[in-house]
Coordinates of C-alpha atoms and ligand atoms in Angstrom, one line a residue:
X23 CA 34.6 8.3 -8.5
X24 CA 34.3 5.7 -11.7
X25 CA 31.8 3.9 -12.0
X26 CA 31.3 0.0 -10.3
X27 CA 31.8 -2.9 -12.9
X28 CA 28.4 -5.1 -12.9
X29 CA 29.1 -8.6 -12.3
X30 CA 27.5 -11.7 -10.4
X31 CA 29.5 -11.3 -7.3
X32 CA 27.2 -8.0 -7.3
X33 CA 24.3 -9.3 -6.8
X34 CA 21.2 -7.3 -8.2
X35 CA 17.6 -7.6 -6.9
X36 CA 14.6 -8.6 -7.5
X37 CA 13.4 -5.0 -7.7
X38 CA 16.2 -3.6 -9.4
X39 CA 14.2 -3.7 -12.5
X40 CA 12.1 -1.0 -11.3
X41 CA 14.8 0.8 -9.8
X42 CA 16.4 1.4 -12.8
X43 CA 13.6 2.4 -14.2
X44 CA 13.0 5.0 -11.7
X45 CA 16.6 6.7 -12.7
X46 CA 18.4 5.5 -9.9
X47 CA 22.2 8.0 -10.4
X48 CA 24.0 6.3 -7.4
X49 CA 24.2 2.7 -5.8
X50 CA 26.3 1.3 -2.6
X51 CA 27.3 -1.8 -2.1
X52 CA 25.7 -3.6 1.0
X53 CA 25.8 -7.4 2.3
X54 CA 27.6 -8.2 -1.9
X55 CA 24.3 -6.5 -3.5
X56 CA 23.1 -3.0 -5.0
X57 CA 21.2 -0.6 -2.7
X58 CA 20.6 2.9 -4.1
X59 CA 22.0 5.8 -2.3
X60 CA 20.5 8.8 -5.2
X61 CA 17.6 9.3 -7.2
X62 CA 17.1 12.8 -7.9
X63 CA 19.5 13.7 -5.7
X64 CA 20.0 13.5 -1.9
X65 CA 18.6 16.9 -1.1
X66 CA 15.4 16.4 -3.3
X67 CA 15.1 12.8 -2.4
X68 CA 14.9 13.7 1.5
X69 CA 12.4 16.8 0.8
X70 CA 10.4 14.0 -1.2
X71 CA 10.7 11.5 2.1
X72 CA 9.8 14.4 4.5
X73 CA 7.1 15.1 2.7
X74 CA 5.1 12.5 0.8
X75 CA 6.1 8.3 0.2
X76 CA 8.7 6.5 -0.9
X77 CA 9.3 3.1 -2.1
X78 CA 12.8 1.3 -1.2
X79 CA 14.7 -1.4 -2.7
X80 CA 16.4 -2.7 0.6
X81 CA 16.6 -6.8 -0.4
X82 CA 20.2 -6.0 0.7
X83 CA 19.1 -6.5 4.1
X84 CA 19.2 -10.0 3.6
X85 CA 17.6 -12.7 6.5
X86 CA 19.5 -15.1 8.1
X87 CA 16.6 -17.6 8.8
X88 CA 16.9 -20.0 12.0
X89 CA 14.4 -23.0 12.0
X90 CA 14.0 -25.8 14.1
X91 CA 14.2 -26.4 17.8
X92 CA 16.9 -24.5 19.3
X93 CA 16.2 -21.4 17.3
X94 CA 15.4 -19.1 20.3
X95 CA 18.6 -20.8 21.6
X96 CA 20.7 -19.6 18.9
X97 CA 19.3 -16.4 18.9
X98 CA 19.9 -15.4 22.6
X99 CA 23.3 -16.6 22.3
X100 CA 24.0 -14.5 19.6
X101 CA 22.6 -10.7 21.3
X102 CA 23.1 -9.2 24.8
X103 CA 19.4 -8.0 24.5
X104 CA 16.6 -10.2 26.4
X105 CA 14.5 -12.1 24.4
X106 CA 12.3 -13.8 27.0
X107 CA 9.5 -11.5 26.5
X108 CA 9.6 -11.6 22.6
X109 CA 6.2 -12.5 20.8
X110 CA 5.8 -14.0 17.6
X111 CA 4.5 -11.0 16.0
X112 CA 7.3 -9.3 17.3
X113 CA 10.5 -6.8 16.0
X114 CA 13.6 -6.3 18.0
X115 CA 16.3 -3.6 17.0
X116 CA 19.5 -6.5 18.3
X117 CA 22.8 -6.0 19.2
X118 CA 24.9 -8.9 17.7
X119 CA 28.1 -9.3 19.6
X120 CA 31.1 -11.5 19.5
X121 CA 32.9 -13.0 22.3
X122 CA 35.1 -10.0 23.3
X123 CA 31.9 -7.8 23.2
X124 CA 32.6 -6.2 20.2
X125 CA 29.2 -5.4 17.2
X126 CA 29.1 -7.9 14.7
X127 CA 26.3 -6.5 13.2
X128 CA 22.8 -4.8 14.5
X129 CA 20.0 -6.0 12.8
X130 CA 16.2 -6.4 13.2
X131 CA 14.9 -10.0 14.6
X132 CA 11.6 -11.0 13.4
X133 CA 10.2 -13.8 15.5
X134 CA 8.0 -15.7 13.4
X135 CA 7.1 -18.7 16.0
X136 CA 9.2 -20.1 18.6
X137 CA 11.2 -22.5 16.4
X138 CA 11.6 -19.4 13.1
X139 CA 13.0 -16.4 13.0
X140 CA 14.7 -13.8 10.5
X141 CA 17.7 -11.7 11.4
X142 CA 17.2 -8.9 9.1
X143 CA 20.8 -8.0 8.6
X144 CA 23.1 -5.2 8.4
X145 CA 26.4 -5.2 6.0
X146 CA 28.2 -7.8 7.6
X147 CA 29.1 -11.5 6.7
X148 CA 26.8 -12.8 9.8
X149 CA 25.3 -15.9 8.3
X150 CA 28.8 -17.7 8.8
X151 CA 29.0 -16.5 11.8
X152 CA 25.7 -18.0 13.2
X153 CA 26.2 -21.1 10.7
X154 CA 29.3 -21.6 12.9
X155 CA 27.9 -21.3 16.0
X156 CA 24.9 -24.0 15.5
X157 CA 27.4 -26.0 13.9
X158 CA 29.6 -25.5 16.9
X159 CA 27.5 -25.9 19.8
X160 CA 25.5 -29.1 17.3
X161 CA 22.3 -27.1 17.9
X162 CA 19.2 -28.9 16.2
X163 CA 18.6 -25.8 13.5
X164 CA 18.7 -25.4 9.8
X165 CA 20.8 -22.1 9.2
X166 CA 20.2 -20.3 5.7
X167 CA 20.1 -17.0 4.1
X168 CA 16.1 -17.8 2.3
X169 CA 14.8 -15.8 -1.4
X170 CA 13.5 -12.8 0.8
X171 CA 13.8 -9.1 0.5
X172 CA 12.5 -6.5 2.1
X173 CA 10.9 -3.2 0.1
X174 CA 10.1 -1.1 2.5
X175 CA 7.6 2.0 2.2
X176 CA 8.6 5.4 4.0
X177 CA 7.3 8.7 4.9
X178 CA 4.1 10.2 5.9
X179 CA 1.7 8.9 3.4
X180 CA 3.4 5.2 4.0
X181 CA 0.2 4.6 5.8
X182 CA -2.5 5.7 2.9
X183 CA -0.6 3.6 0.2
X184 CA -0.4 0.5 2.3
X185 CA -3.7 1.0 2.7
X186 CA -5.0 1.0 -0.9
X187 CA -2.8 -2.0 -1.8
X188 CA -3.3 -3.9 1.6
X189 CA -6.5 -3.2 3.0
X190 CA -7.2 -0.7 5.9
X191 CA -6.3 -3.4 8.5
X192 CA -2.1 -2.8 7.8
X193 CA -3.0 0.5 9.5
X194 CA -3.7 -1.0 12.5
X195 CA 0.3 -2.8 12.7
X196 CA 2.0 -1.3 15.9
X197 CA 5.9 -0.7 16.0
X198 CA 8.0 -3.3 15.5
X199 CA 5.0 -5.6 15.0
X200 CA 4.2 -7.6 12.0
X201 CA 1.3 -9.4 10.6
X202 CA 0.9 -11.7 7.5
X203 CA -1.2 -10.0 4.3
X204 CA -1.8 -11.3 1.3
X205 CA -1.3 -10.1 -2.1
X206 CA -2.0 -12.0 -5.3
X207 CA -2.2 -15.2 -3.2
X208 CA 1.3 -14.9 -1.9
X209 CA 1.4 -14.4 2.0
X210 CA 3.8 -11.3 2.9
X211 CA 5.1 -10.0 6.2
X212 CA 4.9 -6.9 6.7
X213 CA 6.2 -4.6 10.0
X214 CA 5.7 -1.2 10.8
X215 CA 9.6 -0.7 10.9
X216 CA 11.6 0.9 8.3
X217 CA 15.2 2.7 8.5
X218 CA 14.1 6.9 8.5
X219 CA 11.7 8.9 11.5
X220 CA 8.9 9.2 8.4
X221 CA 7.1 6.7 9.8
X222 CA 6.2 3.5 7.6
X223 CA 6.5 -0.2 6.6
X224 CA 8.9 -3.1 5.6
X225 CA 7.4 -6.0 3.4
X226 CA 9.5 -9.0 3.8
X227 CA 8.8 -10.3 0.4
X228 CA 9.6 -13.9 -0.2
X229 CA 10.3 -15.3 -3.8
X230 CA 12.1 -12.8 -6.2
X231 CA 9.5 -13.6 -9.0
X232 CA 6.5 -11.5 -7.2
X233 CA 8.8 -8.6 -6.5
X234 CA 8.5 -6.5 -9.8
X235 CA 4.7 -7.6 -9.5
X236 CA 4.3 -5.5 -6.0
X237 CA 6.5 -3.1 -7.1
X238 CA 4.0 -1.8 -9.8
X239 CA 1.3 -2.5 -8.2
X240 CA 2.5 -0.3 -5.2
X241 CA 3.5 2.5 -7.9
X242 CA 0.1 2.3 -9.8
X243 CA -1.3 2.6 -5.9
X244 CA 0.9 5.7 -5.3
X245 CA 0.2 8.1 -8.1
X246 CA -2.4 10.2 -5.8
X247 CA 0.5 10.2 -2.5
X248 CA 3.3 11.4 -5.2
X249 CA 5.1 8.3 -4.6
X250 CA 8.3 8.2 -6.3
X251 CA 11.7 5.3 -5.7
X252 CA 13.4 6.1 -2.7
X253 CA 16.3 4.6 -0.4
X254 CA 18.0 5.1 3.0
X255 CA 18.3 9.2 2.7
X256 CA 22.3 10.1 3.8
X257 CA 20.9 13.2 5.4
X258 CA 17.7 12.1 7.4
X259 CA 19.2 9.2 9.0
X260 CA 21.8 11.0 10.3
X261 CA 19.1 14.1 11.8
X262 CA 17.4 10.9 13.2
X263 CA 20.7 9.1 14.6
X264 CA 20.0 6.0 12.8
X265 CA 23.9 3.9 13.2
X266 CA 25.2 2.3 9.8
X267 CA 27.1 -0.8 10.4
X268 CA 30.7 -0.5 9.4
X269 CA 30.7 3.5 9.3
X270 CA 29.5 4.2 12.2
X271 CA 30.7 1.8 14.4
X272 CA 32.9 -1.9 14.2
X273 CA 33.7 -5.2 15.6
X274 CA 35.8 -3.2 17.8
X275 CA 33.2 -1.2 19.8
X276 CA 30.9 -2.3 22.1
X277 CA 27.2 -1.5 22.2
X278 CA 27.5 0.8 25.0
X279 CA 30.1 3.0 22.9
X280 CA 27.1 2.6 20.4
X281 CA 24.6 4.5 22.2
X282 CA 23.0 0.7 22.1
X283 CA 23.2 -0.2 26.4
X284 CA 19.5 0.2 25.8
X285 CA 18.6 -2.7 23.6
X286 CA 21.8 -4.6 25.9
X287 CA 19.8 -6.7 29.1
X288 CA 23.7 -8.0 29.4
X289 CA 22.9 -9.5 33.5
X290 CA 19.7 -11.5 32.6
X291 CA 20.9 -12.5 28.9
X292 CA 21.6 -16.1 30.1
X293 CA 23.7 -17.7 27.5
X294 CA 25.0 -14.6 25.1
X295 CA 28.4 -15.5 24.0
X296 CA 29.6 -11.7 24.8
X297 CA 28.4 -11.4 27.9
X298 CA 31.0 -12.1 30.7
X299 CA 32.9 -9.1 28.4
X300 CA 30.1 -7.0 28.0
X301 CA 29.2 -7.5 32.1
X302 CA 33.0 -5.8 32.6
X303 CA 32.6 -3.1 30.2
X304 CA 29.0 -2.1 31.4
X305 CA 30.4 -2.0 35.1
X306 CA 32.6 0.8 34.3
X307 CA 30.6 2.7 31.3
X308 CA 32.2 3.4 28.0
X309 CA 35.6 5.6 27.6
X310 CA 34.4 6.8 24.4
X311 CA 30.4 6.5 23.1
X312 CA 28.4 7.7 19.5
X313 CA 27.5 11.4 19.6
X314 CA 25.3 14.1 17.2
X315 CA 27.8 16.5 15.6
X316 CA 27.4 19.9 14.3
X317 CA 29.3 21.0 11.5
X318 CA 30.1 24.4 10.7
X319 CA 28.6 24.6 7.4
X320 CA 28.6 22.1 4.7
X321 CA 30.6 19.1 4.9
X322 CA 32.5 17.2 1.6
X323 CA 31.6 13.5 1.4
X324 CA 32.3 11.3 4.7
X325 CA 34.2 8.8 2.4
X326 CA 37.0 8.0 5.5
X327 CA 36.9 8.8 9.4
X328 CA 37.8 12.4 10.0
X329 CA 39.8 13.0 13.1
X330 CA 37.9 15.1 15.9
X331 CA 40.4 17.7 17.2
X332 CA 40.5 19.4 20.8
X333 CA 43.9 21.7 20.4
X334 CA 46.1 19.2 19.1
X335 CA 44.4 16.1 20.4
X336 CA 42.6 13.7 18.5
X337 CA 39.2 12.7 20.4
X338 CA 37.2 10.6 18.6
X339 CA 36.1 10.3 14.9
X340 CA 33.3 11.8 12.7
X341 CA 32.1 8.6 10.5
X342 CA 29.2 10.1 8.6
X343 CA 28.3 13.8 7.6
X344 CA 26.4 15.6 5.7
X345 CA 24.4 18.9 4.9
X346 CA 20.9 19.1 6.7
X347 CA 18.6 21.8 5.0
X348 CA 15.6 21.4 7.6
X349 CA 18.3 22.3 10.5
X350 CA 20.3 24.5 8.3
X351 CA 23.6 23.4 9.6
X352 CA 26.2 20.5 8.8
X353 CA 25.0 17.0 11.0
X354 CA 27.3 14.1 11.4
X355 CA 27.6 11.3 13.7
X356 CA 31.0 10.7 15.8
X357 CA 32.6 8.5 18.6
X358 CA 33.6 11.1 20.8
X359 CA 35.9 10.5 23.7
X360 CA 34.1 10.9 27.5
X361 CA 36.4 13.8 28.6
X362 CA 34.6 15.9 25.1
X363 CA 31.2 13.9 24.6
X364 CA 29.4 16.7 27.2
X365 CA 26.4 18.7 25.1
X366 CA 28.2 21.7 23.6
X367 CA 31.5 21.1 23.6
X368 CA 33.5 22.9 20.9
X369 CA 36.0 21.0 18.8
X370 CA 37.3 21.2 15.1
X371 CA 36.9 18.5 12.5
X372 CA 39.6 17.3 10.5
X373 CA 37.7 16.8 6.6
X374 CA 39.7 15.7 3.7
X375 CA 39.2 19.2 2.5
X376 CA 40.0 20.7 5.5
X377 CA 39.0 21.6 9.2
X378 CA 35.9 22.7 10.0
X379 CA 34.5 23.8 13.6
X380 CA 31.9 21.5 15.3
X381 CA 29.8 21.1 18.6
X382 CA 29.6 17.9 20.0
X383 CA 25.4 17.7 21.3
X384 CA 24.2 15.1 23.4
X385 CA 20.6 14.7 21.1
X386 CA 19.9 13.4 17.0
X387 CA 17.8 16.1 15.8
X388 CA 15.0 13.5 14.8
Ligands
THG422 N1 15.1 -2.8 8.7 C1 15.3 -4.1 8.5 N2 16.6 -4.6 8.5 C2 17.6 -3.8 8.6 C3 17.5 -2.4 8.8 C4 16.2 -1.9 8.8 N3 18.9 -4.3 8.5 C5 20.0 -3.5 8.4 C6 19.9 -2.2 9.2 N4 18.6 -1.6 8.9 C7 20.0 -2.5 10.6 N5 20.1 -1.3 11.4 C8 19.0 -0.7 12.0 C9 19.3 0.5 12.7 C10 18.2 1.1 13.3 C11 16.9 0.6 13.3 C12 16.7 -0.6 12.6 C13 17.8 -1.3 12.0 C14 15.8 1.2 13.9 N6 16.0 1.9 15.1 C15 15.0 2.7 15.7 C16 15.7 3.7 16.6 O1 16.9 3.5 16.9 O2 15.1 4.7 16.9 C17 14.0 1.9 16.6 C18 14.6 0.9 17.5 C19 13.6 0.3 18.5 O3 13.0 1.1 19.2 O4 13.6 -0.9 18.7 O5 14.7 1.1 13.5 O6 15.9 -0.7 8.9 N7 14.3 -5.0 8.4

């Protein structure tokens, strides 16, 4: 493929400094801004993940900030997910659904206090969504997308460099908590979250002028851990069954076909806006629902849905693939049809370079 013309409209970061001097190869587009996909390359980069630490530019996952008043309100209008029980402190993995029950987005909600909170987002346009909503309903809440942007540290040694740069205490962070740090005077959220099955951190880091200054601190702190630039790896998050917005899944499926009915409390989610249609598709369960896929040796680029083939019927979709060398086999993720979702069914997948045979499973291999 050519290459993407730089302009405003792409927005950089304010780590992509460092990124670049990293030798990023290969950068996505996510939310209007660059997120690296290759350093090295995708093979070496996930041996490096697997193995040691990795630093991630991931300001693309931009926060939608809600302030004032009704900004639990908002919030539980916007996800089928209960938030009753949330905690300031507190992470939640969130279903965003519109009224028909179909995903707008899945991000990460970080309550700050009662009256603040950050939707961390995935790629879609969600700020005018919930911009529309408070505007809509005339909820007393300031809607805004704020200067944050979250690096997040992942892999096994995430722990020991957070630690030299943070103090032992960010050790102590449970899953999909988050407590305030500081670092050179500036207070910084940080969460034991992150987007791979390594294990680590996200630093929600607000004001673009201290990003480049965490940046090299973090990969001065790193030398010993072999810390190197990273990004979301193509291969582990699919061995970990980690969704991607707008591959993966749509505005036109519902959590449930998302493998999401777990984060989805649709009966006690008093005032979602999708929940009288999510109530009628949770009676009856999905028709058709996210599943691992095994590919039959090593898959070209997932760059369009491939067709999933039983005989001559099409039954479902593969939407990302790739080659795993830890598992040795090709590993995609699919929306496979109920009457072929069971573990080990056999069906052939239609790539853009051909059909290959594949196994539907009913586990990620992370
Ligand atoms: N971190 C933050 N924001 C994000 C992402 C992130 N925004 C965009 C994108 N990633 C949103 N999608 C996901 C998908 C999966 C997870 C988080 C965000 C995730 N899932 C775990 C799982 O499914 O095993 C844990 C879920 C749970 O137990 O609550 O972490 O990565 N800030």
């Amino acid at each position: 493929m050519a290459l993407i013309s730089p302009s405003r409209r792409l927005r950089r970061t304010p780590f992509s400094e460092g990124v670049e001097a990293a030798g990023v190869s290969a950068y996505t587009v996510y939310n209007r801004m660059l997120l690296p996909t290759v350093f090295r390359s995708v093979e070496e980069d996930y041996h490096h993940l697997k193995a040691a630490v990795q630093i991630w530019d991931v300001a693309c996952e931009r926060q939608v900030e809600l302030r004032g008043p009704d900004a639990g309100r908002l919030m539980q209008m916007l996800t089928p997910r209960d938030l009753r029980g949330m905690l300031p402190g507190q992470c939640y993995y969130v279903p965003i659904v519109d009224e028909t029950g179909g995903m707008l987005n899945d991000p990460v909600a970080v309550k700050l206090s009662e009256d603040r909170w950050w939707i961390s987002i995935a790629d879609s346009d969600l700020l005018m969504w919930v911009k529309g909503i408070a505007n809509g309903y005339r909820l007393d809440v300031l809607v805004d997308e704020p200067d944050i942007s979250p690096l997040a540290i992942q892999g096994p040694k995430a722990d020991d460099l957070m630690a030299a740069v943070f103090g032992d205490s960010v050790r102590d962070i449970r899953f999909f908590r988050f407590g305030h740090f500081d670092f050179q005077g500036r207070d910084m959220v940080i969460a034991r979250s992150g987007y791979s099955k390594q294990g680590g951190f996200e630093i929600y880091v607000e004001g673009a002028d201290i990003g480049m200054p965490l940046w090299n601190t973090l990969m001065e702190a790193g030398k010993p851990m072999d810390v190197r630039a990273g990004c979301p790896n193509g291969i582990e998050r699919i061995e970990a069954g980690l969704l991607s917005y707008g591959n993966d899944m749509t505005d036109d499926n519902t959590p449930h076909e998302c493998g999401l009915g777990r984060f989805c409390n649709t009966a006690t989610a008093i005032g979602c806006i999708g929940r009288d249609a999510l109530m009628r598709v949770a009676k009856d369960g999905p028709v058709k629902q996210i599943r691992a896929i095994v590919i039959d040796g090593r898959p070209p680029a997932c760059d369009r849905a491939w067709p999933i083939m039983a005989g001559t019927k099409c039954v479902g979709h593969v939407t990302s693939a790739n080659w795993s060398p830890d598992f040795n086999t090709g590993v995609g993720i699919g929306m496979v049809r109920m009457t072929h979702w069971d573990d080990g069914t056999n069906v052939v997948v239609e790539t853009q370079s051909g059909p290959m045979a594949a196994v539907v499973k009913d586990r990620f291999w992370l």
